[in-house]
Tab-separated table of C-alpha atoms and ligand atoms in Angstrom:
chain	number	residue	atom	x	y	z
A	156	MET	CA	28.280	16.605	-132.356
A	157	VAL	CA	31.864	17.743	-131.563
A	158	LEU	CA	34.764	15.628	-131.157
A	159	PRO	CA	35.316	15.545	-127.560
A	160	THR	CA	31.485	14.329	-127.127
A	161	ARG	CA	32.054	11.631	-129.715
A	162	ARG	CA	34.965	10.738	-127.778
A	163	ASP	CA	32.916	10.199	-124.328
A	164	LEU	CA	30.719	8.123	-126.294
A	165	ALA	CA	33.281	5.888	-127.634
A	166	VAL	CA	35.029	5.297	-124.145
A	167	ARG	CA	31.431	4.377	-122.938
A	168	ALA	CA	31.105	1.740	-126.035
A	169	VAL	CA	34.554	0.366	-125.121
A	170	LEU	CA	33.451	-0.486	-121.823
A	171	ALA	CA	29.784	-1.679	-122.556
A	172	ARG	CA	31.506	-4.313	-125.585
A	173	GLY	CA	33.796	-5.568	-122.674
A	174	LEU	CA	36.982	-4.489	-124.691
A	175	LEU	CA	39.121	-3.577	-121.740
A	176	THR	CA	40.066	-6.677	-119.911
A	177	ASP	CA	43.016	-7.885	-117.859
A	178	ASP	CA	44.131	-9.547	-120.937
A	179	GLN	CA	43.626	-6.318	-123.020
A	180	PRO	CA	43.787	-3.416	-120.518
A	181	LEU	CA	44.577	-0.907	-123.380
A	182	ALA	CA	42.694	-0.006	-126.470
A	183	ALA	CA	43.256	2.425	-129.296
A	184	LEU	CA	40.240	4.276	-130.920
A	185	LEU	CA	39.906	6.263	-134.103
A	186	ASP	CA	37.056	8.580	-134.780
A	187	LEU	CA	35.994	7.656	-138.313
A	188	ARG	CA	34.021	10.959	-138.895
A	189	ALA	CA	37.089	12.960	-137.792
A	190	VAL	CA	39.258	11.547	-140.515
A	191	GLN	CA	36.716	12.063	-143.214
A	192	ASP	CA	36.299	15.769	-142.015
A	193	ALA	CA	40.178	15.947	-142.208
A	194	ALA	CA	40.477	14.372	-145.698
A	195	THR	CA	37.233	16.695	-146.789
A	196	ALA	CA	39.299	19.883	-145.293
A	197	LEU	CA	42.192	18.705	-147.529
A	198	HIS	CA	40.660	18.474	-150.551
A	199	ALA	CA	38.577	21.588	-150.171
A	200	ALA	CA	41.947	23.640	-149.291
A	201	PHE	CA	43.561	22.505	-152.319
A	202	ALA	CA	40.437	22.872	-154.765
A	203	GLU	CA	40.218	26.631	-153.638
A	204	VAL	CA	43.783	27.530	-154.767
A	205	THR	CA	44.378	25.175	-157.920
A	206	ALA	CA	43.322	25.924	-161.533
A	207	PRO	CA	40.159	24.185	-163.021
A	208	GLY	CA	41.658	20.569	-164.314
A	209	GLN	CA	44.761	21.046	-162.572
A	210	PRO	CA	45.417	17.200	-161.511
A	211	VAL	CA	45.982	17.057	-157.714
A	212	LEU	CA	47.068	13.650	-156.167
A	213	HIS	CA	46.670	13.827	-152.478
A	214	THR	CA	48.316	10.647	-150.965
A	215	PHE	CA	48.629	9.865	-147.248
A	216	ALA	CA	52.030	8.759	-145.456
A	217	VAL	CA	51.611	5.313	-144.560
A	218	LYS	CA	53.869	5.565	-141.630
A	219	ALA	CA	51.690	7.988	-139.878
A	220	GLY	CA	48.839	5.195	-139.708
A	221	SER	CA	50.033	1.709	-141.018
A	222	LEU	CA	46.800	-0.026	-140.638
A	223	VAL	CA	45.171	-1.530	-143.857
A	224	PRO	CA	41.789	-0.501	-142.943
A	225	VAL	CA	42.727	3.200	-142.393
A	226	LEU	CA	44.346	3.078	-145.583
A	227	ARG	CA	41.152	1.740	-147.462
A	228	LEU	CA	39.166	4.195	-145.736
A	229	LEU	CA	41.071	7.269	-146.622
A	230	ASP	CA	41.154	5.798	-150.270
A	231	GLY	CA	37.607	5.854	-150.287
A	232	PHE	CA	38.073	9.638	-149.228
A	233	GLY	CA	40.207	10.139	-152.388
A	234	ILE	CA	43.577	9.745	-150.678
A	235	GLY	CA	46.121	7.464	-152.122
A	236	CYS	CA	49.142	6.063	-150.226
A	237	GLU	CA	52.887	7.487	-149.920
A	238	VAL	CA	54.819	4.410	-149.066
A	239	ALA	CA	58.526	4.176	-147.747
A	240	SER	CA	59.334	0.360	-147.618
A	241	PRO	CA	58.147	-3.144	-149.013
A	242	GLY	CA	55.792	-3.542	-146.247
A	243	GLU	CA	53.968	-0.302	-146.623
A	244	LEU	CA	53.721	-0.991	-150.184
A	245	ALA	CA	52.133	-4.525	-149.351
A	246	LEU	CA	49.687	-2.408	-146.729
A	247	ALA	CA	48.747	-0.242	-149.410
A	248	ARG	CA	48.206	-2.755	-152.195
A	249	ALA	CA	46.234	-4.803	-149.282
A	250	ALA	CA	43.788	-1.671	-148.767
A	251	GLY	CA	43.474	-2.144	-152.802
A	252	VAL	CA	44.886	1.378	-153.373
A	253	ALA	CA	45.499	1.517	-157.418
A	254	PRO	CA	49.307	1.607	-158.254
A	255	ASP	CA	48.648	5.087	-160.098
A	256	ARG	CA	47.525	6.313	-156.393
A	257	ILE	CA	50.604	5.212	-154.798
A	258	VAL	CA	53.976	7.193	-154.346
A	259	LEU	CA	56.943	5.516	-153.290
A	260	ASP	CA	59.619	7.670	-151.409
A	261	SER	CA	62.088	5.441	-149.212
A	262	PRO	CA	65.637	6.542	-148.804
A	263	ALA	CA	67.131	3.135	-149.279
A	264	LYS	CA	65.093	1.119	-151.825
A	265	THR	CA	66.762	-1.935	-152.960
A	266	PRO	CA	66.991	-3.006	-156.784
A	267	ALA	CA	64.016	-5.591	-156.199
A	268	GLU	CA	61.769	-2.712	-154.824
A	269	LEU	CA	62.693	-0.020	-157.955
A	270	ARG	CA	61.797	-3.163	-160.314
A	271	GLU	CA	58.746	-3.808	-158.647
A	272	ALA	CA	57.300	-0.322	-158.438
A	273	VAL	CA	58.671	0.358	-162.041
A	274	SER	CA	56.606	-2.332	-163.455
A	275	LEU	CA	53.598	-1.772	-161.434
A	276	GLY	CA	53.658	1.706	-162.550
A	277	ILE	CA	54.004	3.334	-158.942
A	278	ALA	CA	55.226	6.612	-158.990
A	279	LEU	CA	59.073	6.686	-157.443
A	280	ASN	CA	61.112	9.748	-156.177
A	281	ALA	CA	65.001	8.685	-156.232
A	282	ASP	CA	66.814	9.828	-153.316
A	283	ASN	CA	70.615	10.028	-154.917
A	284	PRO	CA	72.432	9.917	-157.454
A	285	GLN	CA	73.419	6.065	-157.131
A	286	GLU	CA	69.740	5.430	-156.836
A	287	LEU	CA	69.226	7.260	-160.055
A	288	THR	CA	71.964	5.177	-161.673
A	289	ARG	CA	70.047	1.986	-160.889
A	290	LEU	CA	66.854	3.856	-162.558
A	291	ASP	CA	68.982	4.152	-165.549
A	292	ALA	CA	69.381	0.305	-165.792
A	293	LEU	CA	65.723	-0.117	-165.578
A	294	ALA	CA	64.009	3.030	-167.063
A	295	GLY	CA	66.952	4.322	-169.558
A	296	SER	CA	66.898	1.147	-171.669
A	297	GLY	CA	63.937	-1.299	-172.571
A	298	PRO	CA	60.263	-0.477	-172.218
A	299	PRO	CA	59.486	3.057	-170.781
A	300	PRO	CA	58.647	3.003	-167.244
A	301	ALA	CA	54.762	2.317	-166.421
A	302	GLY	CA	54.682	5.145	-163.817
A	303	PRO	CA	56.503	8.531	-163.356
A	304	LEU	CA	59.715	8.876	-162.155
A	305	GLY	CA	61.166	11.920	-160.100
A	306	LEU	CA	64.215	13.059	-157.987
A	307	ARG	CA	63.962	14.212	-154.187
A	308	ILE	CA	65.949	17.290	-153.425
A	309	ASN	CA	66.817	18.868	-150.172
A	310	PRO	CA	66.503	22.539	-150.401
A	311	GLN	CA	68.594	22.962	-147.072
A	312	LEU	CA	66.513	25.716	-145.701
A	313	GLY	CA	67.175	24.546	-142.063
A	314	GLY	CA	65.329	22.667	-139.368
A	315	GLY	CA	62.188	23.321	-137.238
A	316	THR	CA	61.872	22.820	-133.712
A	317	ILE	CA	62.456	19.277	-133.639
A	318	ASP	CA	65.750	17.859	-135.030
A	319	ALA	CA	64.914	14.268	-135.681
A	320	MET	CA	61.844	15.701	-137.752
A	321	SER	CA	63.749	18.074	-139.695
A	322	THR	CA	64.798	16.847	-143.224
A	323	ALA	CA	65.908	20.377	-144.787
A	324	THR	CA	68.994	20.861	-142.858
A	325	ALA	CA	72.248	21.337	-144.589
A	326	THR	CA	73.192	17.653	-143.520
A	327	SER	CA	69.934	15.889	-143.758
A	328	LYS	CA	70.212	12.255	-145.206
A	329	PHE	CA	67.237	12.712	-147.422
A	330	GLY	CA	67.519	13.616	-151.158
A	331	VAL	CA	69.926	15.597	-153.387
A	332	ALA	CA	71.562	18.348	-151.006
A	333	LEU	CA	70.888	21.371	-153.841
A	334	ARG	CA	72.911	23.972	-151.925
A	335	ASP	CA	76.026	21.879	-152.194
A	336	PRO	CA	78.563	22.965	-154.806
A	337	GLY	CA	77.899	21.885	-158.134
A	338	ALA	CA	74.513	20.112	-157.027
A	339	ARG	CA	72.085	22.364	-159.117
A	340	ASP	CA	74.045	21.973	-162.034
A	341	TRP	CA	74.226	18.141	-161.484
A	342	VAL	CA	70.450	18.009	-160.870
A	343	ARG	CA	69.946	20.083	-164.351
A	344	ARG	CA	72.115	17.630	-166.025
A	345	ALA	CA	70.636	14.465	-164.632
A	346	PHE	CA	67.214	15.762	-165.779
A	347	LEU	CA	68.644	16.765	-169.448
A	348	ASP	CA	70.189	13.454	-169.822
A	349	ARG	CA	66.918	11.478	-168.773
A	350	PRO	CA	63.911	12.327	-170.732
A	351	TRP	CA	61.978	9.898	-168.498
A	352	LEU	CA	62.297	11.822	-165.273
A	353	THR	CA	59.346	13.904	-164.820
A	354	ARG	CA	58.983	14.927	-161.365
A	355	LEU	CA	60.580	16.734	-158.522
A	356	HIS	CA	59.928	16.048	-154.976
A	357	CYS	CA	60.513	17.789	-151.566
A	358	HIS	CA	59.414	17.423	-148.134
A	359	VAL	CA	61.114	19.652	-145.774
A	360	GLY	CA	60.164	17.972	-142.291
A	361	SER	CA	57.342	16.825	-140.098
A	362	GLN	CA	55.795	18.602	-136.997
A	363	GLY	CA	57.813	21.467	-135.807
A	364	MET	CA	58.260	23.168	-139.205
A	365	ALA	CA	56.699	26.403	-139.738
A	366	LEU	CA	54.225	26.639	-142.318
A	367	GLY	CA	56.562	29.684	-144.088
A	368	ALA	CA	59.333	27.140	-143.987
A	369	MET	CA	57.308	24.306	-145.779
A	370	ALA	CA	56.100	26.944	-148.497
A	371	ALA	CA	59.632	28.317	-148.845
A	372	GLY	CA	61.013	24.466	-149.655
A	373	VAL	CA	58.153	24.374	-152.324
A	374	ARG	CA	58.931	27.340	-153.732
A	375	ALA	CA	62.727	26.346	-154.036
A	376	THR	CA	61.437	22.906	-155.688
A	377	TYR	CA	59.186	24.835	-158.073
A	378	GLU	CA	61.978	27.354	-159.003
A	379	LEU	CA	64.272	24.431	-159.966
A	380	ALA	CA	61.714	22.894	-162.137
A	381	GLU	CA	60.993	26.212	-164.240
A	382	GLU	CA	64.698	26.118	-164.437
A	383	ILE	CA	65.039	22.559	-165.756
A	384	ASN	CA	62.062	22.930	-168.038
A	385	GLU	CA	63.519	26.271	-169.571
A	386	ALA	CA	66.958	24.514	-170.199
A	387	ALA	CA	65.254	21.462	-171.673
A	388	GLY	CA	62.887	23.549	-173.851
A	389	ARG	CA	60.037	21.459	-173.129
A	390	ARG	CA	57.623	20.813	-169.960
A	391	GLN	CA	59.916	18.112	-168.739
A	392	ILE	CA	58.966	18.155	-165.267
A	393	ASP	CA	55.174	18.111	-165.313
A	394	THR	CA	54.313	17.202	-161.535
A	395	LEU	CA	55.769	18.521	-158.285
A	396	ASP	CA	55.291	16.363	-155.249
A	397	ILE	CA	55.259	18.672	-152.260
A	398	GLY	CA	55.534	16.308	-149.322
A	399	GLY	CA	53.607	16.552	-146.397
A	400	GLY	CA	54.780	17.400	-142.718
A	401	LEU	CA	52.038	19.956	-141.571
A	402	PRO	CA	52.180	20.457	-137.688
A	403	VAL	CA	49.334	19.370	-135.491
A	404	ASP	CA	48.261	21.391	-132.251
A	405	PHE	CA	48.695	18.805	-129.672
A	406	THR	CA	47.187	21.253	-127.169
A	407	SER	CA	43.655	21.684	-127.718
A	408	ASP	CA	40.447	19.916	-129.275
A	409	ASP	CA	39.486	23.082	-131.352
A	410	ASN	CA	42.283	23.415	-134.068
A	411	GLY	CA	41.703	21.107	-137.090
A	412	PRO	CA	44.731	20.654	-139.111
A	413	PRO	CA	45.534	23.989	-141.126
A	414	PHE	CA	44.774	22.949	-144.603
A	415	ARG	CA	43.434	25.803	-146.034
A	416	GLU	CA	45.687	28.311	-144.259
A	417	TYR	CA	48.761	26.446	-145.801
A	418	ALA	CA	47.241	25.953	-149.539
A	419	ARG	CA	46.537	29.992	-149.254
A	420	LEU	CA	50.256	30.471	-148.125
A	421	LEU	CA	51.459	28.637	-150.789
A	422	ARG	CA	49.353	30.423	-153.232
A	423	GLU	CA	51.008	33.585	-152.195
A	424	THR	CA	54.159	32.190	-151.952
A	425	VAL	CA	54.272	30.224	-154.858
A	426	PRO	CA	51.443	31.488	-157.430
A	427	GLY	CA	53.094	29.509	-160.477
A	428	LEU	CA	52.047	26.377	-158.739
A	429	PHE	CA	48.521	26.985	-159.230
A	430	ASP	CA	48.622	28.329	-162.668
A	431	GLY	CA	47.577	24.718	-164.119
A	432	ARG	CA	50.949	23.807	-165.830
A	433	TYR	CA	51.962	21.444	-162.914
A	434	GLY	CA	50.321	18.631	-161.675
A	435	LEU	CA	50.597	18.099	-157.644
A	436	VAL	CA	51.073	15.248	-155.233
A	437	THR	CA	50.971	15.860	-151.636
A	438	GLU	CA	51.780	13.580	-148.790
A	439	PHE	CA	50.223	14.416	-145.579
A	440	GLY	CA	50.248	11.839	-142.747
A	441	ARG	CA	49.753	13.338	-139.102
A	442	SER	CA	47.653	16.213	-139.913
A	443	LEU	CA	45.072	13.574	-141.403
A	444	LEU	CA	44.837	11.436	-138.509
A	445	ALA	CA	46.408	12.743	-135.305
A	446	LYS	CA	43.529	14.493	-133.944
A	447	ALA	CA	41.138	11.760	-134.627
A	448	GLY	CA	42.678	9.311	-132.475
A	449	PHE	CA	43.044	8.274	-128.630
A	450	ILE	CA	44.315	5.686	-126.811
A	451	LEU	CA	42.402	4.215	-123.778
A	452	ALA	CA	44.162	2.366	-120.971
A	453	ARG	CA	42.757	1.345	-117.589
A	454	VAL	CA	44.730	2.571	-114.450
A	455	GLU	CA	45.848	-0.618	-112.369
A	456	TYR	CA	47.428	1.027	-109.118
A	457	THR	CA	47.923	4.398	-107.783
A	458	LYS	CA	50.804	5.418	-105.263
A	459	SER	CA	53.150	8.074	-104.264
A	460	ALA	CA	56.911	8.341	-104.367
A	461	GLY	CA	58.848	11.492	-102.760
A	462	GLY	CA	55.237	13.039	-102.442
A	463	ARG	CA	54.657	12.599	-105.931
A	464	PRO	CA	51.309	10.624	-106.963
A	465	ILE	CA	51.767	8.205	-109.535
A	466	ALA	CA	49.351	6.345	-111.587
A	467	LEU	CA	50.538	3.249	-113.196
A	468	THR	CA	48.346	2.429	-116.320
A	469	HIS	CA	48.936	0.104	-119.272
A	470	ALA	CA	49.582	2.869	-121.777
A	471	GLY	CA	53.303	3.769	-122.150
A	472	ALA	CA	56.375	3.395	-124.413
A	473	GLN	CA	54.816	0.643	-126.420
A	474	VAL	CA	52.250	2.800	-127.915
A	475	ALA	CA	53.921	6.049	-127.288
A	476	VAL	CA	57.430	5.900	-127.790
A	477	ARG	CA	58.252	9.510	-128.897
A	478	THR	CA	56.092	10.826	-125.956
A	479	VAL	CA	58.219	8.736	-123.657
A	480	PHE	CA	61.598	9.216	-125.037
A	481	VAL	CA	61.571	12.694	-126.164
A	482	PRO	CA	58.732	14.253	-124.085
A	483	GLU	CA	59.897	17.702	-124.510
A	484	SER	CA	58.917	17.714	-127.891
A	485	TRP	CA	55.912	15.363	-128.013
A	486	PRO	CA	54.014	16.362	-125.102
A	487	ILE	CA	50.438	15.038	-125.355
A	488	ARG	CA	47.100	15.683	-123.206
A	489	VAL	CA	45.546	13.133	-121.019
A	490	ALA	CA	42.127	12.949	-120.197
A	491	ALA	CA	40.853	11.133	-116.875
A	492	TYR	CA	37.566	8.980	-116.919
A	493	ASP	CA	35.976	6.896	-114.286
A	494	ALA	CA	35.607	3.111	-114.299
A	495	GLU	CA	32.066	3.773	-115.756
A	496	GLY	CA	33.641	5.634	-118.398
A	497	ARG	CA	32.558	9.155	-117.382
A	498	PRO	CA	34.863	12.039	-117.791
A	499	LYS	CA	36.403	12.551	-114.277
A	500	SER	CA	35.954	15.871	-111.837
A	501	GLY	CA	37.329	17.059	-108.925
A	502	PRO	CA	40.086	18.908	-107.710
A	503	LEU	CA	43.375	18.630	-109.796
A	504	VAL	CA	46.390	16.848	-108.533
A	505	ARG	CA	49.762	16.928	-109.989
A	506	GLN	CA	50.854	13.386	-110.575
A	507	ASP	CA	52.599	11.244	-112.923
A	508	VAL	CA	50.956	9.217	-115.475
A	509	ALA	CA	52.968	5.962	-115.763
A	510	GLY	CA	52.929	3.184	-118.479
A	511	PRO	CA	53.644	-0.487	-117.809
A	512	CYS	CA	57.289	-0.879	-119.058
A	513	CYS	CA	60.192	-1.676	-116.952
A	514	PHE	CA	62.502	1.517	-117.170
A	515	ALA	CA	61.856	4.394	-114.938
A	516	GLY	CA	61.450	6.822	-117.850
A	517	ASP	CA	58.261	5.190	-119.044
A	518	LEU	CA	55.670	8.230	-118.186
A	519	VAL	CA	53.370	9.784	-120.705
A	520	ALA	CA	53.042	12.675	-118.541
A	521	ARG	CA	55.220	14.111	-115.578
A	522	ASP	CA	53.494	16.195	-112.608
A	523	ARG	CA	50.628	16.863	-114.699
A	524	PRO	CA	47.453	18.558	-112.963
A	525	LEU	CA	44.502	15.954	-113.358
A	526	PRO	CA	41.374	14.750	-111.113
A	527	GLU	CA	43.196	12.342	-108.713
A	528	LEU	CA	43.242	8.896	-110.623
A	529	SER	CA	42.139	5.719	-108.718
A	530	PRO	CA	42.775	2.021	-109.761
A	531	GLY	CA	40.154	1.129	-112.075
A	532	ASP	CA	39.714	4.483	-113.617
A	533	LEU	CA	40.648	4.825	-117.468
A	534	VAL	CA	43.036	7.371	-119.152
A	535	ALA	CA	42.929	8.402	-122.477
A	536	LEU	CA	45.902	9.968	-124.429
A	537	LEU	CA	44.529	12.381	-126.866
A	538	ASP	CA	45.352	13.495	-130.338
A	539	THR	CA	47.453	9.842	-130.805
A	540	GLY	CA	45.944	9.070	-134.162
A	541	ALA	CA	49.066	9.126	-136.102
A	542	TYR	CA	52.466	7.844	-135.099
A	543	TYR	CA	51.313	6.044	-131.753
A	544	PHE	CA	49.317	3.112	-131.709
A	545	SER	CA	50.137	2.278	-135.469
A	546	THR	CA	53.879	2.141	-134.581
A	547	PRO	CA	54.277	0.265	-131.534
A	548	PHE	CA	57.703	-0.245	-129.994
A	549	GLY	CA	58.474	-3.920	-128.883
A	550	TYR	CA	59.200	-3.725	-125.214
A	551	ASN	CA	58.581	-6.214	-122.166
A	552	ALA	CA	56.963	-8.189	-124.664
A	553	LEU	CA	53.670	-6.149	-124.616
A	554	PRO	CA	50.721	-7.302	-126.864
A	555	ARG	CA	49.697	-4.890	-129.844
A	556	PRO	CA	46.548	-3.320	-128.592
A	557	GLY	CA	42.969	-3.703	-130.613
A	558	VAL	CA	42.171	-0.669	-132.632
A	559	TYR	CA	38.512	0.347	-132.897
A	560	GLY	CA	36.933	3.049	-135.400
A	561	TYR	CA	34.066	4.687	-134.056
A	562	ALA	CA	31.271	6.492	-135.276
A	563	ALA	CA	28.827	8.535	-132.979
A	564	ASP	CA	25.830	10.713	-133.185
A	565	ASP	CA	22.837	12.141	-131.147
A	566	ASP	CA	20.712	8.547	-131.614
A	567	GLY	CA	22.536	6.057	-129.243
A	568	PRO	CA	25.706	4.691	-128.572
A	569	ALA	CA	28.939	4.830	-130.514
A	570	VAL	CA	29.346	2.211	-133.127
A	571	LEU	CA	32.807	0.410	-133.039
A	572	THR	CA	34.330	-1.353	-136.174
A	573	THR	CA	37.639	-3.295	-135.603
A	574	LEU	CA	40.217	-1.978	-137.468
A	575	ARG	CA	43.190	-4.301	-135.974
A	576	ARG	CA	42.288	-7.413	-133.535
A	577	PRO	CA	44.379	-7.182	-130.371
A	578	GLN	CA	47.483	-9.394	-130.650
A	579	THR	CA	46.970	-12.846	-129.076
A	580	MET	CA	49.388	-14.248	-126.944
A	581	ASP	CA	49.969	-17.087	-129.159
A	582	GLU	CA	50.719	-14.537	-132.144
A	583	LEU	CA	53.098	-12.698	-129.782
A	584	VAL	CA	55.093	-15.690	-128.992
A	585	ALA	CA	55.434	-16.319	-132.593
A	586	GLU	CA	56.634	-12.944	-133.358
A	587	TYR	CA	59.278	-13.417	-130.849
A	588	GLY	CA	60.695	-16.375	-132.243
A	589	GLY	CA	58.418	-19.117	-130.922
A	590	ASP	CA	57.454	-20.647	-133.963
A	591	CYS	CA	61.388	-21.247	-134.557
B	238	PLP	C1	57.104	11.195	-143.078
B	238	PLP	C2	56.564	11.905	-144.405
B	238	PLP	C3	55.582	12.362	-144.715
B	238	PLP	C4	54.536	12.943	-143.906
B	238	PLP	O1	54.738	13.563	-142.885
B	238	PLP	P1	53.976	14.036	-141.867
B	238	PLP	O2	54.476	14.776	-140.923
B	238	PLP	O3	53.300	12.964	-140.910
B	238	PLP	O4	52.903	14.873	-142.696
B	238	PLP	C5	55.409	12.993	-146.044
B	238	PLP	N1	56.235	12.596	-147.204
B	238	PLP	C6	57.623	12.039	-146.721
B	238	PLP	C7	58.867	11.658	-147.730
B	238	PLP	C8	57.871	11.425	-145.210
B	238	PLP	O5	58.823	10.871	-144.941
């Protein structure tokens, strides 16, 4: 059964379970089968290009879907966690992900974070020379660190189509800027002076990077590793962490994440990566989850202003912050359902789909041709499985919606599993200082 059909069944299951109410006119849904399919596609893509026995650890960038049951699910599919804060590490550990399947990458790790990661045996990539100096104190003296330690580099290849997502620009805040004067020599020296430093890491950007640019970043990382190992006279760098960042097609249901295309391009661009001499780590986020999720919201009112029909719904900036604030970079598809959960048909009318927040820009679609919406209808914001409901924006004290996993097959209604309870009003008040 295809994804849009499963989605329709999930919408009806949400209504049948009475999950959309006046208190909770908004819910988020995740197609568990689509998550599994994406995980399977990722494993298969790299299995096709790697050497027999070559170690590969796929991790999920927790910021793309920071929900404990989702991390547990992915871990069950053989995908660990990439974490970038103490909170994300706590989520990964709460999900039961083993320390040797976790990678820590934040650019602003505190001394306590570094100590914890080193003692737990969590792999860690230092971001900058000062962090490396802190690691000297932890790893250079005393017992050898329990987990592998690496260094993030920025190959400074330039950005993609979205500035805020481009981490390989000349002035990016991430990693050691490799093309700056003296930087390459400094990195080589940093490794030769630190026998315990065994990994190189790069992540050149998210959404909007061309696959070719991503592969070029991996190639630059590989070439540097070869150079360092040559200078060391041994295979000091034994693992390359190639980051994530695979773009997602937000325009249709058809295109799954191009894991296979990317893996094949990597094999062409960096053949030495796959001869078995290096272990590999990947850190995909959006491409594993985006297509699997959608947000479902009730249309509360409809109106017209300046000749423009407007649907006032309950899904806005609180669950779609990037789409609302940077609509040109993050357009999403909206599907219309009637109050019984049937896909809505009828002539297309250009209309705005607005959220509940009290600022004028709170729109998830502008001038969008859709069947004319009426109060009680539902809108589904598609491809929002990553970085949307799991990354809420606190505005107007709107509660976090419930998140439900769904499984649907030909035999009957979709089965829903709670992945996050809707936030209660008491919890909300406490979050806003009510308990102080
Ligand atoms: C955000 C991030 C990722 C994941 O990026 P996606 O575009 O979601 O695949 C991976 N690694 C690092 C270091 C990141 O910051």
